[in-house]
mmCIF file of the C-alpha atoms, coordinates in Angstrom:
data_MODEL
# 
_entry.id   MODEL 
# 
loop_
_atom_site.group_PDB 
_atom_site.id 
_atom_site.type_symbol 
_atom_site.label_atom_id 
_atom_site.label_alt_id 
_atom_site.label_comp_id 
_atom_site.label_asym_id 
_atom_site.label_entity_id 
_atom_site.label_seq_id 
_atom_site.pdbx_PDB_ins_code 
_atom_site.Cartn_x 
_atom_site.Cartn_y 
_atom_site.Cartn_z 
_atom_site.occupancy 
_atom_site.B_iso_or_equiv 
_atom_site.pdbx_formal_charge 
_atom_site.auth_seq_id 
_atom_site.auth_comp_id 
_atom_site.auth_asym_id 
_atom_site.auth_atom_id 
_atom_site.pdbx_PDB_model_num 
ATOM 1   C CA . MET A 1 1   ? 102.381 -51.220 348.144 1.00 0.00 ? 1   MET A CA 1 
ATOM 2   C CA . ALA A 1 2   ? 102.715 -50.803 344.188 1.00 0.00 ? 2   ALA A CA 1 
ATOM 3   C CA . GLY A 1 3   ? 104.313 -47.642 342.963 1.00 0.00 ? 3   GLY A CA 1 
ATOM 4   C CA . ASP A 1 4   ? 105.127 -46.421 346.446 1.00 0.00 ? 4   ASP A CA 1 
ATOM 5   C CA . VAL A 1 5   ? 108.814 -44.614 345.629 1.00 0.00 ? 5   VAL A CA 1 
ATOM 6   C CA . GLY A 1 6   ? 108.997 -42.771 349.111 1.00 0.00 ? 6   GLY A CA 1 
ATOM 7   C CA . PHE A 1 7   ? 107.571 -39.397 347.140 1.00 0.00 ? 7   PHE A CA 1 
ATOM 8   C CA . ASP A 1 8   ? 104.681 -38.206 349.893 1.00 0.00 ? 8   ASP A CA 1 
ATOM 9   C CA . PRO A 1 9   ? 105.272 -34.267 350.066 1.00 0.00 ? 9   PRO A CA 1 
ATOM 10  C CA . LEU A 1 10  ? 102.046 -33.360 351.383 1.00 0.00 ? 10  LEU A CA 1 
ATOM 11  C CA . GLY A 1 11  ? 102.030 -36.500 353.741 1.00 0.00 ? 11  GLY A CA 1 
ATOM 12  C CA . LEU A 1 12  ? 98.778  -37.894 352.396 1.00 0.00 ? 12  LEU A CA 1 
ATOM 13  C CA . SER A 1 13  ? 99.775  -41.265 353.232 1.00 0.00 ? 13  SER A CA 1 
ATOM 14  C CA . ASN A 1 14  ? 100.081 -40.577 357.205 1.00 0.00 ? 14  ASN A CA 1 
ATOM 15  C CA . ILE A 1 15  ? 96.398  -41.300 357.605 1.00 0.00 ? 15  ILE A CA 1 
ATOM 16  C CA . ASP A 1 16  ? 96.715  -40.908 361.259 1.00 0.00 ? 16  ASP A CA 1 
ATOM 17  C CA . GLU A 1 17  ? 97.419  -37.285 361.373 1.00 0.00 ? 17  GLU A CA 1 
ATOM 18  C CA . VAL A 1 18  ? 95.739  -36.464 358.581 1.00 0.00 ? 18  VAL A CA 1 
ATOM 19  C CA . GLY A 1 19  ? 92.496  -38.594 358.679 1.00 0.00 ? 19  GLY A CA 1 
ATOM 20  C CA . ILE A 1 20  ? 92.159  -39.649 354.912 1.00 0.00 ? 20  ILE A CA 1 
ATOM 21  C CA . ASP A 1 21  ? 91.784  -43.451 354.443 1.00 0.00 ? 21  ASP A CA 1 
ATOM 22  C CA . LEU A 1 22  ? 94.656  -44.455 352.377 1.00 0.00 ? 22  LEU A CA 1 
ATOM 23  C CA . TYR A 1 23  ? 92.636  -47.522 351.332 1.00 0.00 ? 23  TYR A CA 1 
ATOM 24  C CA . TRP A 1 24  ? 90.212  -45.069 349.787 1.00 0.00 ? 24  TRP A CA 1 
ATOM 25  C CA . LEU A 1 25  ? 93.133  -43.275 348.470 1.00 0.00 ? 25  LEU A CA 1 
ATOM 26  C CA . ARG A 1 26  ? 94.706  -45.910 346.368 1.00 0.00 ? 26  ARG A CA 1 
ATOM 27  C CA . GLU A 1 27  ? 91.416  -47.514 345.470 1.00 0.00 ? 27  GLU A CA 1 
ATOM 28  C CA . ALA A 1 28  ? 90.801  -44.013 343.638 1.00 0.00 ? 28  ALA A CA 1 
ATOM 29  C CA . GLU A 1 29  ? 94.399  -43.650 341.921 1.00 0.00 ? 29  GLU A CA 1 
ATOM 30  C CA . ILE A 1 30  ? 94.089  -46.770 340.857 1.00 0.00 ? 30  ILE A CA 1 
ATOM 31  C CA . LYS A 1 31  ? 90.583  -46.271 339.341 1.00 0.00 ? 31  LYS A CA 1 
ATOM 32  C CA . HIS A 1 32  ? 91.823  -43.044 337.898 1.00 0.00 ? 32  HIS A CA 1 
ATOM 33  C CA . ALA A 1 33  ? 95.035  -44.628 336.219 1.00 0.00 ? 33  ALA A CA 1 
ATOM 34  C CA . ARG A 1 34  ? 92.888  -47.213 334.188 1.00 0.00 ? 34  ARG A CA 1 
ATOM 35  C CA . VAL A 1 35  ? 90.056  -44.495 333.193 1.00 0.00 ? 35  VAL A CA 1 
ATOM 36  C CA . ALA A 1 36  ? 93.214  -42.343 331.780 1.00 0.00 ? 36  ALA A CA 1 
ATOM 37  C CA . MET A 1 37  ? 95.002  -45.056 330.230 1.00 0.00 ? 37  MET A CA 1 
ATOM 38  C CA . MET A 1 38  ? 91.709  -46.020 328.222 1.00 0.00 ? 38  MET A CA 1 
ATOM 39  C CA . ALA A 1 39  ? 90.818  -42.241 327.700 1.00 0.00 ? 39  ALA A CA 1 
ATOM 40  C CA . VAL A 1 40  ? 94.418  -41.781 326.005 1.00 0.00 ? 40  VAL A CA 1 
ATOM 41  C CA . ALA A 1 41  ? 94.048  -44.886 323.600 1.00 0.00 ? 41  ALA A CA 1 
ATOM 42  C CA . GLY A 1 42  ? 90.722  -43.983 322.576 1.00 0.00 ? 42  GLY A CA 1 
ATOM 43  C CA . PHE A 1 43  ? 91.899  -40.241 321.821 1.00 0.00 ? 43  PHE A CA 1 
ATOM 44  C CA . LEU A 1 44  ? 94.852  -41.418 319.796 1.00 0.00 ? 44  LEU A CA 1 
ATOM 45  C CA . GLN A 1 45  ? 92.348  -44.135 318.299 1.00 0.00 ? 45  GLN A CA 1 
ATOM 46  C CA . VAL A 1 46  ? 89.902  -42.067 316.970 1.00 0.00 ? 46  VAL A CA 1 
ATOM 47  C CA . GLU A 1 47  ? 92.885  -39.269 315.584 1.00 0.00 ? 47  GLU A CA 1 
ATOM 48  C CA . ILE A 1 48  ? 94.366  -42.179 313.700 1.00 0.00 ? 48  ILE A CA 1 
ATOM 49  C CA . PHE A 1 49  ? 91.412  -44.439 312.600 1.00 0.00 ? 49  PHE A CA 1 
ATOM 50  C CA . GLY A 1 50  ? 88.371  -42.107 312.662 1.00 0.00 ? 50  GLY A CA 1 
ATOM 51  C CA . PRO A 1 51  ? 85.026  -42.197 314.393 1.00 0.00 ? 51  PRO A CA 1 
ATOM 52  C CA . ALA A 1 52  ? 83.853  -45.561 315.965 1.00 0.00 ? 52  ALA A CA 1 
ATOM 53  C CA . PRO A 1 53  ? 81.294  -47.192 313.926 1.00 0.00 ? 53  PRO A CA 1 
ATOM 54  C CA . GLY A 1 54  ? 77.810  -45.366 315.367 1.00 0.00 ? 54  GLY A CA 1 
ATOM 55  C CA . CYS A 1 55  ? 79.562  -42.124 315.798 1.00 0.00 ? 55  CYS A CA 1 
ATOM 56  C CA . GLU A 1 56  ? 80.026  -41.253 312.026 1.00 0.00 ? 56  GLU A CA 1 
ATOM 57  C CA . MET A 1 57  ? 78.562  -37.750 313.377 1.00 0.00 ? 57  MET A CA 1 
ATOM 58  C CA . ALA A 1 58  ? 81.653  -36.864 315.252 1.00 0.00 ? 58  ALA A CA 1 
ATOM 59  C CA . THR A 1 59  ? 83.765  -36.139 312.321 1.00 0.00 ? 59  THR A CA 1 
ATOM 60  C CA . ASP A 1 60  ? 86.552  -33.622 313.994 1.00 0.00 ? 60  ASP A CA 1 
ATOM 61  C CA . LYS A 1 61  ? 89.751  -35.294 314.703 1.00 0.00 ? 61  LYS A CA 1 
ATOM 62  C CA . CYS A 1 62  ? 89.848  -33.116 317.851 1.00 0.00 ? 62  CYS A CA 1 
ATOM 63  C CA . GLN A 1 63  ? 88.034  -35.298 320.667 1.00 0.00 ? 63  GLN A CA 1 
ATOM 64  C CA . THR A 1 64  ? 87.036  -32.294 322.524 1.00 0.00 ? 64  THR A CA 1 
ATOM 65  C CA . ASP A 1 65  ? 85.176  -30.819 319.530 1.00 0.00 ? 65  ASP A CA 1 
ATOM 66  C CA . ALA A 1 66  ? 84.141  -34.323 318.445 1.00 0.00 ? 66  ALA A CA 1 
ATOM 67  C CA . PHE A 1 67  ? 82.330  -34.691 321.806 1.00 0.00 ? 67  PHE A CA 1 
ATOM 68  C CA . TRP A 1 68  ? 80.554  -31.536 321.450 1.00 0.00 ? 68  TRP A CA 1 
ATOM 69  C CA . GLN A 1 69  ? 79.593  -32.614 317.993 1.00 0.00 ? 69  GLN A CA 1 
ATOM 70  C CA . LEU A 1 70  ? 78.039  -35.820 319.188 1.00 0.00 ? 70  LEU A CA 1 
ATOM 71  C CA . TRP A 1 71  ? 76.311  -33.676 321.937 1.00 0.00 ? 71  TRP A CA 1 
ATOM 72  C CA . GLY A 1 72  ? 74.751  -31.650 319.353 1.00 0.00 ? 72  GLY A CA 1 
ATOM 73  C CA . ALA A 1 73  ? 73.663  -34.571 317.191 1.00 0.00 ? 73  ALA A CA 1 
ATOM 74  C CA . HIS A 1 74  ? 72.519  -36.833 319.974 1.00 0.00 ? 74  HIS A CA 1 
ATOM 75  C CA . PRO A 1 75  ? 72.658  -35.763 323.569 1.00 0.00 ? 75  PRO A CA 1 
ATOM 76  C CA . GLN A 1 76  ? 70.827  -38.884 324.402 1.00 0.00 ? 76  GLN A CA 1 
ATOM 77  C CA . TYR A 1 77  ? 73.845  -40.936 323.686 1.00 0.00 ? 77  TYR A CA 1 
ATOM 78  C CA . VAL A 1 78  ? 75.720  -38.427 326.345 1.00 0.00 ? 78  VAL A CA 1 
ATOM 79  C CA . ALA A 1 79  ? 73.273  -38.983 328.990 1.00 0.00 ? 79  ALA A CA 1 
ATOM 80  C CA . PHE A 1 80  ? 73.376  -42.789 328.578 1.00 0.00 ? 80  PHE A CA 1 
ATOM 81  C CA . GLY A 1 81  ? 76.973  -42.481 329.138 1.00 0.00 ? 81  GLY A CA 1 
ATOM 82  C CA . LEU A 1 82  ? 76.406  -40.928 332.212 1.00 0.00 ? 82  LEU A CA 1 
ATOM 83  C CA . ILE A 1 83  ? 73.758  -42.662 333.534 1.00 0.00 ? 83  ILE A CA 1 
ATOM 84  C CA . MET A 1 84  ? 76.232  -45.993 333.003 1.00 0.00 ? 84  MET A CA 1 
ATOM 85  C CA . ILE A 1 85  ? 79.170  -44.390 334.783 1.00 0.00 ? 85  ILE A CA 1 
ATOM 86  C CA . THR A 1 86  ? 76.718  -43.687 337.497 1.00 0.00 ? 86  THR A CA 1 
ATOM 87  C CA . ILE A 1 87  ? 75.412  -47.120 337.866 1.00 0.00 ? 87  ILE A CA 1 
ATOM 88  C CA . THR A 1 88  ? 79.462  -48.402 337.435 1.00 0.00 ? 88  THR A CA 1 
ATOM 89  C CA . GLU A 1 89  ? 80.511  -45.915 340.355 1.00 0.00 ? 89  GLU A CA 1 
ATOM 90  C CA . MET A 1 90  ? 77.782  -47.254 342.635 1.00 0.00 ? 90  MET A CA 1 
ATOM 91  C CA . ILE A 1 91  ? 78.636  -50.922 342.237 1.00 0.00 ? 91  ILE A CA 1 
ATOM 92  C CA . SER A 1 92  ? 82.322  -49.986 342.526 1.00 0.00 ? 92  SER A CA 1 
ATOM 93  C CA . GLY A 1 93  ? 81.825  -47.928 345.596 1.00 0.00 ? 93  GLY A CA 1 
ATOM 94  C CA . ILE A 1 94  ? 80.103  -50.885 347.159 1.00 0.00 ? 94  ILE A CA 1 
ATOM 95  C CA . ALA A 1 95  ? 82.741  -52.842 346.425 1.00 0.00 ? 95  ALA A CA 1 
ATOM 96  C CA . THR A 1 96  ? 85.427  -50.268 347.703 1.00 0.00 ? 96  THR A CA 1 
ATOM 97  C CA . THR A 1 97  ? 83.479  -49.779 350.802 1.00 0.00 ? 97  THR A CA 1 
ATOM 98  C CA . SER A 1 98  ? 82.952  -53.576 351.719 1.00 0.00 ? 98  SER A CA 1 
ATOM 99  C CA . GLY A 1 99  ? 86.423  -54.394 351.039 1.00 0.00 ? 99  GLY A CA 1 
ATOM 100 C CA . ARG A 1 100 ? 87.949  -51.453 352.847 1.00 0.00 ? 100 ARG A CA 1 
ATOM 101 C CA . GLU A 1 101 ? 85.754  -52.883 356.106 1.00 0.00 ? 101 GLU A CA 1 
ATOM 102 C CA . SER A 1 102 ? 86.239  -56.530 355.636 1.00 0.00 ? 102 SER A CA 1 
ATOM 103 C CA . GLY A 1 103 ? 90.167  -56.857 354.591 1.00 0.00 ? 103 GLY A CA 1 
ATOM 104 C CA . GLU A 1 104 ? 89.369  -59.102 352.258 1.00 0.00 ? 104 GLU A CA 1 
ATOM 105 C CA . ARG A 1 105 ? 90.158  -56.983 349.175 1.00 0.00 ? 105 ARG A CA 1 
ATOM 106 C CA . ALA A 1 106 ? 93.107  -55.262 347.849 1.00 0.00 ? 106 ALA A CA 1 
ATOM 107 C CA . PRO A 1 107 ? 92.391  -51.679 346.466 1.00 0.00 ? 107 PRO A CA 1 
ATOM 108 C CA . GLY A 1 108 ? 91.731  -52.137 342.859 1.00 0.00 ? 108 GLY A CA 1 
ATOM 109 C CA . ASP A 1 109 ? 91.110  -55.898 342.668 1.00 0.00 ? 109 ASP A CA 1 
ATOM 110 C CA . PHE A 1 110 ? 87.749  -56.750 341.317 1.00 0.00 ? 110 PHE A CA 1 
ATOM 111 C CA . GLY A 1 111 ? 88.861  -60.335 340.900 1.00 0.00 ? 111 GLY A CA 1 
ATOM 112 C CA . LEU A 1 112 ? 89.147  -60.078 337.000 1.00 0.00 ? 112 LEU A CA 1 
ATOM 113 C CA . ASP A 1 113 ? 92.400  -61.622 335.557 1.00 0.00 ? 113 ASP A CA 1 
ATOM 114 C CA . PRO A 1 114 ? 91.179  -63.380 332.792 1.00 0.00 ? 114 PRO A CA 1 
ATOM 115 C CA . LEU A 1 115 ? 94.684  -63.617 331.506 1.00 0.00 ? 115 LEU A CA 1 
ATOM 116 C CA . GLY A 1 116 ? 96.079  -65.381 334.862 1.00 0.00 ? 116 GLY A CA 1 
ATOM 117 C CA . PHE A 1 117 ? 98.660  -63.075 335.647 1.00 0.00 ? 117 PHE A CA 1 
ATOM 118 C CA . GLY A 1 118 ? 98.177  -63.721 339.332 1.00 0.00 ? 118 GLY A CA 1 
ATOM 119 C CA . ASN A 1 119 ? 98.432  -66.977 339.301 1.00 0.00 ? 119 ASN A CA 1 
ATOM 120 C CA . GLY A 1 120 ? 102.177 -66.985 338.115 1.00 0.00 ? 120 GLY A CA 1 
ATOM 121 C CA . ASP A 1 121 ? 105.191 -65.580 340.044 1.00 0.00 ? 121 ASP A CA 1 
ATOM 122 C CA . ALA A 1 122 ? 104.265 -63.496 342.593 1.00 0.00 ? 122 ALA A CA 1 
ATOM 123 C CA . ALA A 1 123 ? 107.363 -60.978 342.237 1.00 0.00 ? 123 ALA A CA 1 
ATOM 124 C CA . ALA A 1 124 ? 106.046 -60.708 338.618 1.00 0.00 ? 124 ALA A CA 1 
ATOM 125 C CA . PHE A 1 125 ? 102.851 -60.015 339.579 1.00 0.00 ? 125 PHE A CA 1 
ATOM 126 C CA . GLU A 1 126 ? 103.820 -57.051 342.007 1.00 0.00 ? 126 GLU A CA 1 
ATOM 127 C CA . ARG A 1 127 ? 106.198 -55.955 339.263 1.00 0.00 ? 127 ARG A CA 1 
ATOM 128 C CA . LEU A 1 128 ? 103.267 -55.699 336.850 1.00 0.00 ? 128 LEU A CA 1 
ATOM 129 C CA . LYS A 1 129 ? 101.076 -53.942 339.568 1.00 0.00 ? 129 LYS A CA 1 
ATOM 130 C CA . ALA A 1 130 ? 103.804 -51.368 339.852 1.00 0.00 ? 130 ALA A CA 1 
ATOM 131 C CA . GLN A 1 131 ? 103.894 -50.749 336.040 1.00 0.00 ? 131 GLN A CA 1 
ATOM 132 C CA . GLU A 1 132 ? 100.269 -50.383 335.929 1.00 0.00 ? 132 GLU A CA 1 
ATOM 133 C CA . ILE A 1 133 ? 100.488 -47.235 338.600 1.00 0.00 ? 133 ILE A CA 1 
ATOM 134 C CA . ALA A 1 134 ? 103.390 -45.960 336.784 1.00 0.00 ? 134 ALA A CA 1 
ATOM 135 C CA . ASN A 1 135 ? 102.107 -45.896 333.252 1.00 0.00 ? 135 ASN A CA 1 
ATOM 136 C CA . GLY A 1 136 ? 98.819  -44.763 334.947 1.00 0.00 ? 136 GLY A CA 1 
ATOM 137 C CA . ARG A 1 137 ? 100.450 -41.681 336.418 1.00 0.00 ? 137 ARG A CA 1 
ATOM 138 C CA . LEU A 1 138 ? 101.863 -41.029 333.098 1.00 0.00 ? 138 LEU A CA 1 
ATOM 139 C CA . ALA A 1 139 ? 98.545  -41.622 331.756 1.00 0.00 ? 139 ALA A CA 1 
ATOM 140 C CA . MET A 1 140 ? 96.780  -39.390 333.664 1.00 0.00 ? 140 MET A CA 1 
ATOM 141 C CA . TRP A 1 141 ? 99.107  -36.385 332.597 1.00 0.00 ? 141 TRP A CA 1 
ATOM 142 C CA . ALA A 1 142 ? 98.712  -37.764 329.092 1.00 0.00 ? 142 ALA A CA 1 
ATOM 143 C CA . ALA A 1 143 ? 94.927  -37.229 329.206 1.00 0.00 ? 143 ALA A CA 1 
ATOM 144 C CA . ALA A 1 144 ? 94.901  -33.917 330.996 1.00 0.00 ? 144 ALA A CA 1 
ATOM 145 C CA . GLY A 1 145 ? 97.435  -32.627 328.311 1.00 0.00 ? 145 GLY A CA 1 
ATOM 146 C CA . LEU A 1 146 ? 95.257  -34.038 325.593 1.00 0.00 ? 146 LEU A CA 1 
ATOM 147 C CA . ILE A 1 147 ? 92.126  -32.209 326.752 1.00 0.00 ? 147 ILE A CA 1 
ATOM 148 C CA . VAL A 1 148 ? 93.592  -28.944 327.236 1.00 0.00 ? 148 VAL A CA 1 
ATOM 149 C CA . GLN A 1 149 ? 95.331  -29.051 323.894 1.00 0.00 ? 149 GLN A CA 1 
ATOM 150 C CA . GLY A 1 150 ? 92.320  -30.167 322.376 1.00 0.00 ? 150 GLY A CA 1 
ATOM 151 C CA . CYS A 1 151 ? 90.470  -27.262 324.051 1.00 0.00 ? 151 CYS A CA 1 
ATOM 152 C CA . THR A 1 152 ? 93.161  -24.488 323.201 1.00 0.00 ? 152 THR A CA 1 
ATOM 153 C CA . THR A 1 153 ? 94.373  -25.481 319.599 1.00 0.00 ? 153 THR A CA 1 
ATOM 154 C CA . HIS A 1 154 ? 91.448  -27.247 318.353 1.00 0.00 ? 154 HIS A CA 1 
ATOM 155 C CA . GLU A 1 155 ? 93.360  -29.962 316.646 1.00 0.00 ? 155 GLU A CA 1 
ATOM 156 C CA . GLY A 1 156 ? 94.437  -33.653 317.820 1.00 0.00 ? 156 GLY A CA 1 
ATOM 157 C CA . GLY A 1 157 ? 97.496  -34.937 319.816 1.00 0.00 ? 157 GLY A CA 1 
ATOM 158 C CA . ILE A 1 158 ? 99.114  -36.054 317.083 1.00 0.00 ? 158 ILE A CA 1 
ATOM 159 C CA . GLN A 1 159 ? 98.290  -33.143 314.772 1.00 0.00 ? 159 GLN A CA 1 
ATOM 160 C CA . ASN A 1 160 ? 99.859  -30.916 317.415 1.00 0.00 ? 160 ASN A CA 1 
ATOM 161 C CA . LEU A 1 161 ? 102.998 -33.577 317.774 1.00 0.00 ? 161 LEU A CA 1 
ATOM 162 C CA . MET A 1 162 ? 103.352 -33.401 314.041 1.00 0.00 ? 162 MET A CA 1 
ATOM 163 C CA . GLN A 1 163 ? 102.967 -29.743 313.787 1.00 0.00 ? 163 GLN A CA 1 
ATOM 164 C CA . ALA A 1 164 ? 105.679 -29.171 316.766 1.00 0.00 ? 164 ALA A CA 1 
ATOM 165 C CA . LEU A 1 165 ? 108.228 -31.218 315.331 1.00 0.00 ? 165 LEU A CA 1 
ATOM 166 C CA . GLU A 1 166 ? 107.725 -29.368 311.770 1.00 0.00 ? 166 GLU A CA 1 
ATOM 167 C CA . ASP A 1 167 ? 107.929 -26.066 313.347 1.00 0.00 ? 167 ASP A CA 1 
ATOM 168 C CA . ASN A 1 168 ? 110.973 -26.950 315.434 1.00 0.00 ? 168 ASN A CA 1 
ATOM 169 C CA . SER A 1 169 ? 113.253 -29.318 312.956 1.00 0.00 ? 169 SER A CA 1 
ATOM 170 C CA . PHE A 1 170 ? 116.577 -27.965 311.785 1.00 0.00 ? 170 PHE A CA 1 
# 
């Protein structure tokens, strides 16, 4: 299994003893890792380049504050986003459940490989899967850090980094 480094202090991988489905846990980890990688990229993109076209009312560099600006100006955008997330989750939940029951689908595999990474060397593809999990786990921590520091300092991540380097330089 990609990303398995033998670290399981809670024993969650022992599904017979705990009663938790390892397939479902792996699917959730991959999904959250992919979302976190996109979230971190989005946080930094907006801080560096400004808001996306159509979201000019969200002018704050801190994404948590920009969210509330967007919510105040156009709550229907946020509501539409939540509806789309719900639909996507319903579809992926069906794929996860049917894949788990049939055994025909690996966790996180939706058959989308436009660059053909899965068609080449099998060892290289396994390495890419391990890198995806490792980077996704890091991105989950990074996204949590960006959200918490945005809520506490009301500044963006890069702005906080530059301030910390300036304050602590010799």
